[in-house]
């Protein structure tokens, strides 16, 4: 899988720029066991839930946020 690049944070308390949100949403659709958000560039509860579900597989305390160069990417 190619690396993901976002400029600003996406998810809970993130900046949630539409282009960055789409990148994260698109990546989340590739995870078969994850809740799948609609790829619409809007970071709502479905997107944050999908981020948190993914993070819970690797983190003890998921924060529902993806940061540039952060652990979730």
PDB file of N, CA, C and O in Angstrom:
ATOM      1  N   UNK A   1       0.848  -1.176   0.000  1.00  0.00           N
ATOM      2  CA  UNK A   1       0.000   0.000   0.000  1.00  0.00           C
ATOM      3  C   UNK A   1       0.894   1.240   0.000  1.00  0.00           C
ATOM      4  O   UNK A   1       1.890   1.305   0.695  1.00  0.00           O
ATOM      5  N   UNK A   2       0.528   2.212  -0.793  1.00  0.00           N
ATOM      6  CA  UNK A   2       1.292   3.450  -0.868  1.00  0.00           C
ATOM      7  C   UNK A   2       1.128   4.272   0.409  1.00  0.00           C
ATOM      8  O   UNK A   2       0.114   4.195   1.091  1.00  0.00           O
ATOM      9  N   UNK A   3       2.155   5.055   0.772  1.00  0.00           N
ATOM     10  CA  UNK A   3       2.052   5.871   1.984  1.00  0.00           C
ATOM     11  C   UNK A   3       0.975   6.947   1.844  1.00  0.00           C
ATOM     12  O   UNK A   3       0.706   7.435   0.754  1.00  0.00           O
ATOM     13  N   UNK A   4       0.379   7.274   2.974  1.00  0.00           N
ATOM     14  CA  UNK A   4      -0.637   8.322   2.996  1.00  0.00           C
ATOM     15  C   UNK A   4       0.002   9.646   3.349  1.00  0.00           C
ATOM     16  O   UNK A   4       0.892   9.707   4.184  1.00  0.00           O
ATOM     17  N   UNK A   5      -0.480  10.696   2.720  1.00  0.00           N
ATOM     18  CA  UNK A   5       0.023  12.034   3.016  1.00  0.00           C
ATOM     19  C   UNK A   5      -1.158  12.949   3.296  1.00  0.00           C
ATOM     20  O   UNK A   5      -2.052  13.088   2.465  1.00  0.00           O
ATOM     21  N   UNK A   6      -1.159  13.522   4.486  1.00  0.00           N
ATOM     22  CA  UNK A   6      -2.142  14.537   4.833  1.00  0.00           C
ATOM     23  C   UNK A   6      -1.379  15.744   5.361  1.00  0.00           C
ATOM     24  O   UNK A   6      -0.283  15.612   5.918  1.00  0.00           O
ATOM     25  N   UNK A   7      -1.944  16.912   5.168  1.00  0.00           N
ATOM     26  CA  UNK A   7      -1.281  18.131   5.632  1.00  0.00           C
ATOM     27  C   UNK A   7      -1.670  18.510   7.053  1.00  0.00           C
ATOM     28  O   UNK A   7      -0.885  19.096   7.781  1.00  0.00           O
ATOM     29  N   UNK A   8      -2.895  18.175   7.423  1.00  0.00           N
ATOM     30  CA  UNK A   8      -3.401  18.560   8.739  1.00  0.00           C
ATOM     31  C   UNK A   8      -4.148  17.399   9.378  1.00  0.00           C
ATOM     32  O   UNK A   8      -4.489  16.425   8.717  1.00  0.00           O
ATOM     33  N   UNK A   9      -4.421  17.520  10.662  1.00  0.00           N
ATOM     34  CA  UNK A   9      -5.062  16.454  11.420  1.00  0.00           C
ATOM     35  C   UNK A   9      -6.491  16.191  10.940  1.00  0.00           C
ATOM     36  O   UNK A   9      -7.188  17.092  10.495  1.00  0.00           O
ATOM     37  N   UNK A  10      -6.884  14.924  11.070  1.00  0.00           N
ATOM     38  CA  UNK A  10      -8.228  14.484  10.688  1.00  0.00           C
ATOM     39  C   UNK A  10      -8.808  13.700  11.855  1.00  0.00           C
ATOM     40  O   UNK A  10      -8.142  12.843  12.428  1.00  0.00           O
ATOM     41  N   UNK A  11     -10.041  13.984  12.190  1.00  0.00           N
ATOM     42  CA  UNK A  11     -10.728  13.246  13.235  1.00  0.00           C
ATOM     43  C   UNK A  11     -11.135  14.146  14.386  1.00  0.00           C
ATOM     44  O   UNK A  11     -11.327  15.359  14.219  1.00  0.00           O
ATOM     45  N   UNK A  12     -11.248  13.555  15.568  1.00  0.00           N
ATOM     46  CA  UNK A  12     -11.707  14.264  16.755  1.00  0.00           C
ATOM     47  C   UNK A  12     -10.797  15.462  17.059  1.00  0.00           C
ATOM     48  O   UNK A  12      -9.588  15.307  17.214  1.00  0.00           O
ATOM     49  N   UNK A  13     -11.361  16.639  17.102  1.00  0.00           N
ATOM     50  CA  UNK A  13     -10.645  17.899  17.373  1.00  0.00           C
ATOM     51  C   UNK A  13      -9.555  18.197  16.348  1.00  0.00           C
ATOM     52  O   UNK A  13      -8.619  18.937  16.633  1.00  0.00           O
ATOM     53  N   UNK A  14      -9.674  17.609  15.163  1.00  0.00           N
ATOM     54  CA  UNK A  14      -8.696  17.874  14.115  1.00  0.00           C
ATOM     55  C   UNK A  14      -9.102  19.067  13.275  1.00  0.00           C
ATOM     56  O   UNK A  14     -10.207  19.608  13.402  1.00  0.00           O
ATOM     57  N   UNK A  15      -8.216  19.472  12.398  1.00  0.00           N
ATOM     58  CA  UNK A  15      -8.522  20.577  11.488  1.00  0.00           C
ATOM     59  C   UNK A  15      -9.557  20.147  10.445  1.00  0.00           C
ATOM     60  O   UNK A  15     -10.378  20.926   9.999  1.00  0.00           O
ATOM     61  N   UNK A  16      -9.470  18.906  10.018  1.00  0.00           N
ATOM     62  CA  UNK A  16     -10.460  18.280   9.124  1.00  0.00           C
ATOM     63  C   UNK A  16     -10.671  19.007   7.796  1.00  0.00           C
ATOM     64  O   UNK A  16     -11.801  19.234   7.371  1.00  0.00           O
ATOM     65  N   UNK A  17      -9.565  19.333   7.144  1.00  0.00           N
ATOM     66  CA  UNK A  17      -9.655  19.879   5.789  1.00  0.00           C
ATOM     67  C   UNK A  17     -10.199  18.793   4.867  1.00  0.00           C
ATOM     68  O   UNK A  17      -9.804  17.621   4.961  1.00  0.00           O
ATOM     69  N   UNK A  18     -11.079  19.158   3.993  1.00  0.00           N
ATOM     70  CA  UNK A  18     -11.792  18.219   3.139  1.00  0.00           C
ATOM     71  C   UNK A  18     -10.868  17.257   2.383  1.00  0.00           C
ATOM     72  O   UNK A  18     -11.121  16.056   2.337  1.00  0.00           O
ATOM     73  N   UNK A  19      -9.795  17.769   1.787  1.00  0.00           N
ATOM     74  CA  UNK A  19      -8.884  16.898   1.027  1.00  0.00           C
ATOM     75  C   UNK A  19      -8.220  15.861   1.936  1.00  0.00           C
ATOM     76  O   UNK A  19      -8.079  14.698   1.567  1.00  0.00           O
ATOM     77  N   UNK A  20      -7.800  16.287   3.122  1.00  0.00           N
ATOM     78  CA  UNK A  20      -7.174  15.361   4.068  1.00  0.00           C
ATOM     79  C   UNK A  20      -8.182  14.335   4.567  1.00  0.00           C
ATOM     80  O   UNK A  20      -7.863  13.150   4.701  1.00  0.00           O
ATOM     81  N   UNK A  21      -9.396  14.756   4.838  1.00  0.00           N
ATOM     82  CA  UNK A  21     -10.441  13.834   5.293  1.00  0.00           C
ATOM     83  C   UNK A  21     -10.686  12.768   4.231  1.00  0.00           C
ATOM     84  O   UNK A  21     -10.782  11.579   4.548  1.00  0.00           O
ATOM     85  N   UNK A  22     -10.737  13.151   2.980  1.00  0.00           N
ATOM     86  CA  UNK A  22     -10.949  12.168   1.898  1.00  0.00           C
ATOM     87  C   UNK A  22      -9.830  11.133   1.848  1.00  0.00           C
ATOM     88  O   UNK A  22     -10.085   9.949   1.625  1.00  0.00           O
ATOM     89  N   UNK A  23      -8.591  11.577   2.037  1.00  0.00           N
ATOM     90  CA  UNK A  23      -7.455  10.641   2.029  1.00  0.00           C
ATOM     91  C   UNK A  23      -7.639   9.596   3.128  1.00  0.00           C
ATOM     92  O   UNK A  23      -7.488   8.391   2.896  1.00  0.00           O
ATOM     93  N   UNK A  24      -7.978  10.048   4.327  1.00  0.00           N
ATOM     94  CA  UNK A  24      -8.162   9.127   5.452  1.00  0.00           C
ATOM     95  C   UNK A  24      -9.386   8.229   5.218  1.00  0.00           C
ATOM     96  O   UNK A  24      -9.315   7.017   5.421  1.00  0.00           O
ATOM     97  N   UNK A  25     -10.483   8.799   4.772  1.00  0.00           N
ATOM     98  CA  UNK A  25     -11.681   7.997   4.507  1.00  0.00           C
ATOM     99  C   UNK A  25     -11.402   6.929   3.452  1.00  0.00           C
ATOM    100  O   UNK A  25     -11.827   5.780   3.601  1.00  0.00           O
ATOM    101  N   UNK A  26     -10.704   7.296   2.407  1.00  0.00           N
ATOM    102  CA  UNK A  26     -10.383   6.336   1.346  1.00  0.00           C
ATOM    103  C   UNK A  26      -9.543   5.194   1.907  1.00  0.00           C
ATOM    104  O   UNK A  26      -9.772   4.032   1.587  1.00  0.00           O
ATOM    105  N   UNK A  27      -8.577   5.522   2.749  1.00  0.00           N
ATOM    106  CA  UNK A  27      -7.733   4.487   3.352  1.00  0.00           C
ATOM    107  C   UNK A  27      -8.559   3.567   4.252  1.00  0.00           C
ATOM    108  O   UNK A  27      -8.374   2.345   4.244  1.00  0.00           O
ATOM    109  N   UNK A  28      -9.484   4.138   4.998  1.00  0.00           N
ATOM    110  CA  UNK A  28     -10.312   3.338   5.902  1.00  0.00           C
ATOM    111  C   UNK A  28     -11.216   2.367   5.132  1.00  0.00           C
ATOM    112  O   UNK A  28     -11.541   1.293   5.645  1.00  0.00           O
ATOM    113  N   UNK A  29     -11.595   2.702   3.916  1.00  0.00           N
ATOM    114  CA  UNK A  29     -12.444   1.790   3.128  1.00  0.00           C
ATOM    115  C   UNK A  29     -11.690   0.537   2.706  1.00  0.00           C
ATOM    116  O   UNK A  29     -12.306  -0.458   2.333  1.00  0.00           O
ATOM    117  N   UNK A  30     -10.369   0.560   2.779  1.00  0.00           N
ATOM    118  CA  UNK A  30      -9.552  -0.596   2.383  1.00  0.00           C
ATOM    119  C   UNK A  30      -9.366  -1.609   3.501  1.00  0.00           C
ATOM    120  O   UNK A  30      -8.731  -2.637   3.293  1.00  0.00           O
ATOM    121  N   UNK A  31      -9.880  -1.305   4.689  1.00  0.00           N
ATOM    122  CA  UNK A  31      -9.724  -2.200   5.833  1.00  0.00           C
ATOM    123  C   UNK A  31     -11.028  -2.989   5.974  1.00  0.00           C
ATOM    124  O   UNK A  31     -12.031  -2.443   6.426  1.00  0.00           O
ATOM    125  N   UNK A  32     -11.023  -4.267   5.586  1.00  0.00           N
ATOM    126  CA  UNK A  32     -12.267  -5.017   5.498  1.00  0.00           C
ATOM    127  C   UNK A  32     -13.039  -5.152   6.813  1.00  0.00           C
ATOM    128  O   UNK A  32     -14.249  -5.187   6.807  1.00  0.00           O
ATOM    129  N   UNK A  33     -12.360  -5.227   7.934  1.00  0.00           N
ATOM    130  CA  UNK A  33     -13.058  -5.436   9.203  1.00  0.00           C
ATOM    131  C   UNK A  33     -13.403  -4.131   9.904  1.00  0.00           C
ATOM    132  O   UNK A  33     -13.929  -4.138  11.011  1.00  0.00           O
ATOM    133  N   UNK A  34     -13.112  -3.018   9.293  1.00  0.00           N
ATOM    134  CA  UNK A  34     -13.342  -1.715   9.905  1.00  0.00           C
ATOM    135  C   UNK A  34     -14.692  -1.147   9.478  1.00  0.00           C
ATOM    136  O   UNK A  34     -15.124  -1.377   8.356  1.00  0.00           O
ATOM    137  N   UNK A  35     -15.363  -0.378  10.352  1.00  0.00           N
ATOM    138  CA  UNK A  35     -16.557   0.339   9.894  1.00  0.00           C
ATOM    139  C   UNK A  35     -16.156   1.265   8.747  1.00  0.00           C
ATOM    140  O   UNK A  35     -15.109   1.890   8.817  1.00  0.00           O
ATOM    141  N   UNK A  36     -16.919   1.321   7.718  1.00  0.00           N
ATOM    142  CA  UNK A  36     -16.534   2.087   6.539  1.00  0.00           C
ATOM    143  C   UNK A  36     -17.295   3.405   6.467  1.00  0.00           C
ATOM    144  O   UNK A  36     -18.512   3.413   6.329  1.00  0.00           O
ATOM    145  N   UNK A  37     -16.560   4.514   6.539  1.00  0.00           N
ATOM    146  CA  UNK A  37     -17.218   5.804   6.381  1.00  0.00           C
ATOM    147  C   UNK A  37     -17.499   6.091   4.908  1.00  0.00           C
ATOM    148  O   UNK A  37     -16.876   5.513   4.025  1.00  0.00           O
ATOM    149  N   UNK A  38     -18.417   6.964   4.654  1.00  0.00           N
ATOM    150  CA  UNK A  38     -18.665   7.448   3.302  1.00  0.00           C
ATOM    151  C   UNK A  38     -17.507   8.363   2.938  1.00  0.00           C
ATOM    152  O   UNK A  38     -17.051   9.156   3.754  1.00  0.00           O
ATOM    153  N   UNK A  39     -16.995   8.249   1.717  1.00  0.00           N
ATOM    154  CA  UNK A  39     -15.903   9.122   1.282  1.00  0.00           C
ATOM    155  C   UNK A  39     -16.530  10.393   0.728  1.00  0.00           C
ATOM    156  O   UNK A  39     -16.889  10.477  -0.438  1.00  0.00           O
ATOM    157  N   UNK A  40     -16.687  11.373   1.612  1.00  0.00           N
ATOM    158  CA  UNK A  40     -17.330  12.627   1.226  1.00  0.00           C
ATOM    159  C   UNK A  40     -16.550  13.866   1.647  1.00  0.00           C
ATOM    160  O   UNK A  40     -16.967  14.985   1.391  1.00  0.00           O
ATOM    161  N   UNK A  41     -15.414  13.675   2.311  1.00  0.00           N
ATOM    162  CA  UNK A  41     -14.605  14.814   2.729  1.00  0.00           C
ATOM    163  C   UNK A  41     -15.116  15.513   3.974  1.00  0.00           C
ATOM    164  O   UNK A  41     -14.581  16.537   4.370  1.00  0.00           O
ATOM    165  N   UNK A  42     -16.136  14.944   4.607  1.00  0.00           N
ATOM    166  CA  UNK A  42     -16.701  15.525   5.827  1.00  0.00           C
ATOM    167  C   UNK A  42     -16.384  14.588   6.987  1.00  0.00           C
ATOM    168  O   UNK A  42     -16.730  13.403   6.945  1.00  0.00           O
ATOM    169  N   UNK A  43     -15.742  15.110   8.010  1.00  0.00           N
ATOM    170  CA  UNK A  43     -15.376  14.284   9.154  1.00  0.00           C
ATOM    171  C   UNK A  43     -16.476  14.338  10.200  1.00  0.00           C
ATOM    172  O   UNK A  43     -16.525  15.240  11.030  1.00  0.00           O
ATOM    173  N   UNK A  44     -17.352  13.351  10.138  1.00  0.00           N
ATOM    174  CA  UNK A  44     -18.443  13.249  11.101  1.00  0.00           C
ATOM    175  C   UNK A  44     -18.226  12.080  12.042  1.00  0.00           C
ATOM    176  O   UNK A  44     -17.135  11.501  12.110  1.00  0.00           O
ATOM    177  N   UNK A  45     -19.270  11.705  12.741  1.00  0.00           N
ATOM    178  CA  UNK A  45     -19.161  10.644  13.736  1.00  0.00           C
ATOM    179  C   UNK A  45     -18.774   9.296  13.120  1.00  0.00           C
ATOM    180  O   UNK A  45     -18.058   8.521  13.748  1.00  0.00           O
ATOM    181  N   UNK A  46     -19.221   9.021  11.904  1.00  0.00           N
ATOM    182  CA  UNK A  46     -18.883   7.754  11.248  1.00  0.00           C
ATOM    183  C   UNK A  46     -17.385   7.672  10.955  1.00  0.00           C
ATOM    184  O   UNK A  46     -16.762   6.627  11.152  1.00  0.00           O
ATOM    185  N   UNK A  47     -16.807   8.765  10.494  1.00  0.00           N
ATOM    186  CA  UNK A  47     -15.367   8.777  10.209  1.00  0.00           C
ATOM    187  C   UNK A  47     -14.566   8.649  11.496  1.00  0.00           C
ATOM    188  O   UNK A  47     -13.606   7.871  11.566  1.00  0.00           O
ATOM    189  N   UNK A  48     -14.954   9.382  12.524  1.00  0.00           N
ATOM    190  CA  UNK A  48     -14.232   9.310  13.798  1.00  0.00           C
ATOM    191  C   UNK A  48     -14.353   7.908  14.394  1.00  0.00           C
ATOM    192  O   UNK A  48     -13.373   7.368  14.921  1.00  0.00           O
ATOM    193  N   UNK A  49     -15.522   7.287  14.291  1.00  0.00           N
ATOM    194  CA  UNK A  49     -15.693   5.919  14.784  1.00  0.00           C
ATOM    195  C   UNK A  49     -14.800   4.944  14.028  1.00  0.00           C
ATOM    196  O   UNK A  49     -14.218   4.026  14.628  1.00  0.00           O
ATOM    197  N   UNK A  50     -14.674   5.129  12.720  1.00  0.00           N
ATOM    198  CA  UNK A  50     -13.818   4.245  11.915  1.00  0.00           C
ATOM    199  C   UNK A  50     -12.347   4.437  12.281  1.00  0.00           C
ATOM    200  O   UNK A  50     -11.592   3.463  12.368  1.00  0.00           O
ATOM    201  N   UNK A  51     -11.933   5.677  12.511  1.00  0.00           N
ATOM    202  CA  UNK A  51     -10.553   5.939  12.939  1.00  0.00           C
ATOM    203  C   UNK A  51     -10.307   5.265  14.287  1.00  0.00           C
ATOM    204  O   UNK A  51      -9.297   4.583  14.488  1.00  0.00           O
ATOM    205  N   UNK A  52     -11.222   5.460  15.225  1.00  0.00           N
ATOM    206  CA  UNK A  52     -11.077   4.872  16.567  1.00  0.00           C
ATOM    207  C   UNK A  52     -11.046   3.347  16.515  1.00  0.00           C
ATOM    208  O   UNK A  52     -10.257   2.712  17.231  1.00  0.00           O
ATOM    209  N   UNK A  53     -11.898   2.753  15.683  1.00  0.00           N
ATOM    210  CA  UNK A  53     -11.919   1.294  15.552  1.00  0.00           C
ATOM    211  C   UNK A  53     -10.587   0.785  15.027  1.00  0.00           C
ATOM    212  O   UNK A  53     -10.052  -0.221  15.519  1.00  0.00           O
ATOM    213  N   UNK A  54     -10.034   1.465  14.045  1.00  0.00           N
ATOM    214  CA  UNK A  54      -8.724   1.077  13.520  1.00  0.00           C
ATOM    215  C   UNK A  54      -7.658   1.224  14.597  1.00  0.00           C
ATOM    216  O   UNK A  54      -6.858   0.315  14.831  1.00  0.00           O
ATOM    217  N   UNK A  55      -7.653   2.361  15.279  1.00  0.00           N
ATOM    218  CA  UNK A  55      -6.647   2.599  16.307  1.00  0.00           C
ATOM    219  C   UNK A  55      -6.744   1.596  17.449  1.00  0.00           C
ATOM    220  O   UNK A  55      -5.716   1.218  18.020  1.00  0.00           O
ATOM    221  N   UNK A  56      -7.945   1.153  17.789  1.00  0.00           N
ATOM    222  CA  UNK A  56      -8.115   0.238  18.919  1.00  0.00           C
ATOM    223  C   UNK A  56      -7.428  -1.104  18.675  1.00  0.00           C
ATOM    224  O   UNK A  56      -7.163  -1.845  19.617  1.00  0.00           O
ATOM    225  N   UNK A  57      -7.112  -1.388  17.430  1.00  0.00           N
ATOM    226  CA  UNK A  57      -6.386  -2.619  17.115  1.00  0.00           C
ATOM    227  C   UNK A  57      -4.915  -2.515  17.504  1.00  0.00           C
ATOM    228  O   UNK A  57      -4.246  -3.525  17.662  1.00  0.00           O
ATOM    229  N   UNK A  58      -4.401  -1.285  17.666  1.00  0.00           N
ATOM    230  CA  UNK A  58      -2.973  -1.081  17.910  1.00  0.00           C
ATOM    231  C   UNK A  58      -2.659  -0.214  19.122  1.00  0.00           C
ATOM    232  O   UNK A  58      -1.520  -0.147  19.547  1.00  0.00           O
ATOM    233  N   UNK A  59      -3.654   0.475  19.650  1.00  0.00           N
ATOM    234  CA  UNK A  59      -3.422   1.406  20.753  1.00  0.00           C
ATOM    235  C   UNK A  59      -4.320   1.064  21.928  1.00  0.00           C
ATOM    236  O   UNK A  59      -5.465   0.644  21.732  1.00  0.00           O
ATOM    237  N   UNK A  60      -3.830   1.298  23.128  1.00  0.00           N
ATOM    238  CA  UNK A  60      -4.650   1.083  24.322  1.00  0.00           C
ATOM    239  C   UNK A  60      -5.692   2.176  24.490  1.00  0.00           C
ATOM    240  O   UNK A  60      -6.761   1.936  25.020  1.00  0.00           O
ATOM    241  N   UNK A  61      -5.368   3.384  24.054  1.00  0.00           N
ATOM    242  CA  UNK A  61      -6.287   4.515  24.220  1.00  0.00           C
ATOM    243  C   UNK A  61      -6.431   5.255  22.892  1.00  0.00           C
ATOM    244  O   UNK A  61      -5.787   6.277  22.664  1.00  0.00           O
ATOM    245  N   UNK A  62      -7.279   4.737  21.990  1.00  0.00           N
ATOM    246  CA  UNK A  62      -7.465   5.423  20.705  1.00  0.00           C
ATOM    247  C   UNK A  62      -8.029   6.821  20.917  1.00  0.00           C
ATOM    248  O   UNK A  62      -8.856   7.032  21.803  1.00  0.00           O
ATOM    249  N   UNK A  63      -7.549   7.763  20.094  1.00  0.00           N
ATOM    250  CA  UNK A  63      -8.003   9.149  20.254  1.00  0.00           C
ATOM    251  C   UNK A  63      -8.904   9.617  19.116  1.00  0.00           C
ATOM    252  O   UNK A  63      -9.389  10.739  19.126  1.00  0.00           O
ATOM    253  N   UNK A  64      -9.128   8.762  18.113  1.00  0.00           N
ATOM    254  CA  UNK A  64     -10.032   9.123  17.024  1.00  0.00           C
ATOM    255  C   UNK A  64      -9.494  10.200  16.119  1.00  0.00           C
ATOM    256  O   UNK A  64     -10.250  10.906  15.448  1.00  0.00           O
ATOM    257  N   UNK A  65      -8.180  10.326  16.063  1.00  0.00           N
ATOM    258  CA  UNK A  65      -7.563  11.396  15.277  1.00  0.00           C
ATOM    259  C   UNK A  65      -6.325  10.871  14.554  1.00  0.00           C
ATOM    260  O   UNK A  65      -5.554  10.090  15.099  1.00  0.00           O
ATOM    261  N   UNK A  66      -6.157  11.316  13.318  1.00  0.00           N
ATOM    262  CA  UNK A  66      -4.978  10.980  12.509  1.00  0.00           C
ATOM    263  C   UNK A  66      -4.206  12.275  12.303  1.00  0.00           C
ATOM    264  O   UNK A  66      -4.752  13.259  11.816  1.00  0.00           O
ATOM    265  N   UNK A  67      -2.933  12.255  12.706  1.00  0.00           N
ATOM    266  CA  UNK A  67      -2.082  13.433  12.550  1.00  0.00           C
ATOM    267  C   UNK A  67      -1.016  13.182  11.493  1.00  0.00           C
ATOM    268  O   UNK A  67      -0.542  12.045  11.340  1.00  0.00           O
ATOM    269  N   UNK A  68      -0.607  14.229  10.765  1.00  0.00           N
ATOM    270  CA  UNK A  68       0.479  14.057   9.795  1.00  0.00           C
ATOM    271  C   UNK A  68       1.718  13.512  10.513  1.00  0.00           C
ATOM    272  O   UNK A  68       2.053  13.979  11.607  1.00  0.00           O
ATOM    273  N   UNK A  69       2.337  12.523   9.951  1.00  0.00           N
ATOM    274  CA  UNK A  69       3.509  11.876  10.526  1.00  0.00           C
ATOM    275  C   UNK A  69       3.247  11.258  11.895  1.00  0.00           C
ATOM    276  O   UNK A  69       4.172  10.991  12.643  1.00  0.00           O
ATOM    277  N   UNK A  70       1.978  11.036  12.219  1.00  0.00           N
ATOM    278  CA  UNK A  70       1.628  10.441  13.501  1.00  0.00           C
ATOM    279  C   UNK A  70       1.605   8.923  13.448  1.00  0.00           C
ATOM    280  O   UNK A  70       1.773   8.297  12.410  1.00  0.00           O
ATOM    281  N   UNK A  71       1.401   8.328  14.589  1.00  0.00           N
ATOM    282  CA  UNK A  71       1.429   6.871  14.737  1.00  0.00           C
ATOM    283  C   UNK A  71       0.361   6.161  13.904  1.00  0.00           C
ATOM    284  O   UNK A  71       0.588   5.081  13.367  1.00  0.00           O
ATOM    285  N   UNK A  72      -0.816   6.750  13.786  1.00  0.00           N
ATOM    286  CA  UNK A  72      -1.914   6.098  13.060  1.00  0.00           C
ATOM    287  C   UNK A  72      -1.602   5.954  11.572  1.00  0.00           C
ATOM    288  O   UNK A  72      -1.950   4.938  10.969  1.00  0.00           O
ATOM    289  N   UNK A  73      -0.956   6.940  10.978  1.00  0.00           N
ATOM    290  CA  UNK A  73      -0.604   6.815   9.565  1.00  0.00           C
ATOM    291  C   UNK A  73       0.355   5.677   9.370  1.00  0.00           C
ATOM    292  O   UNK A  73       0.345   4.972   8.417  1.00  0.00           O
TER     293      UNK A  73
END
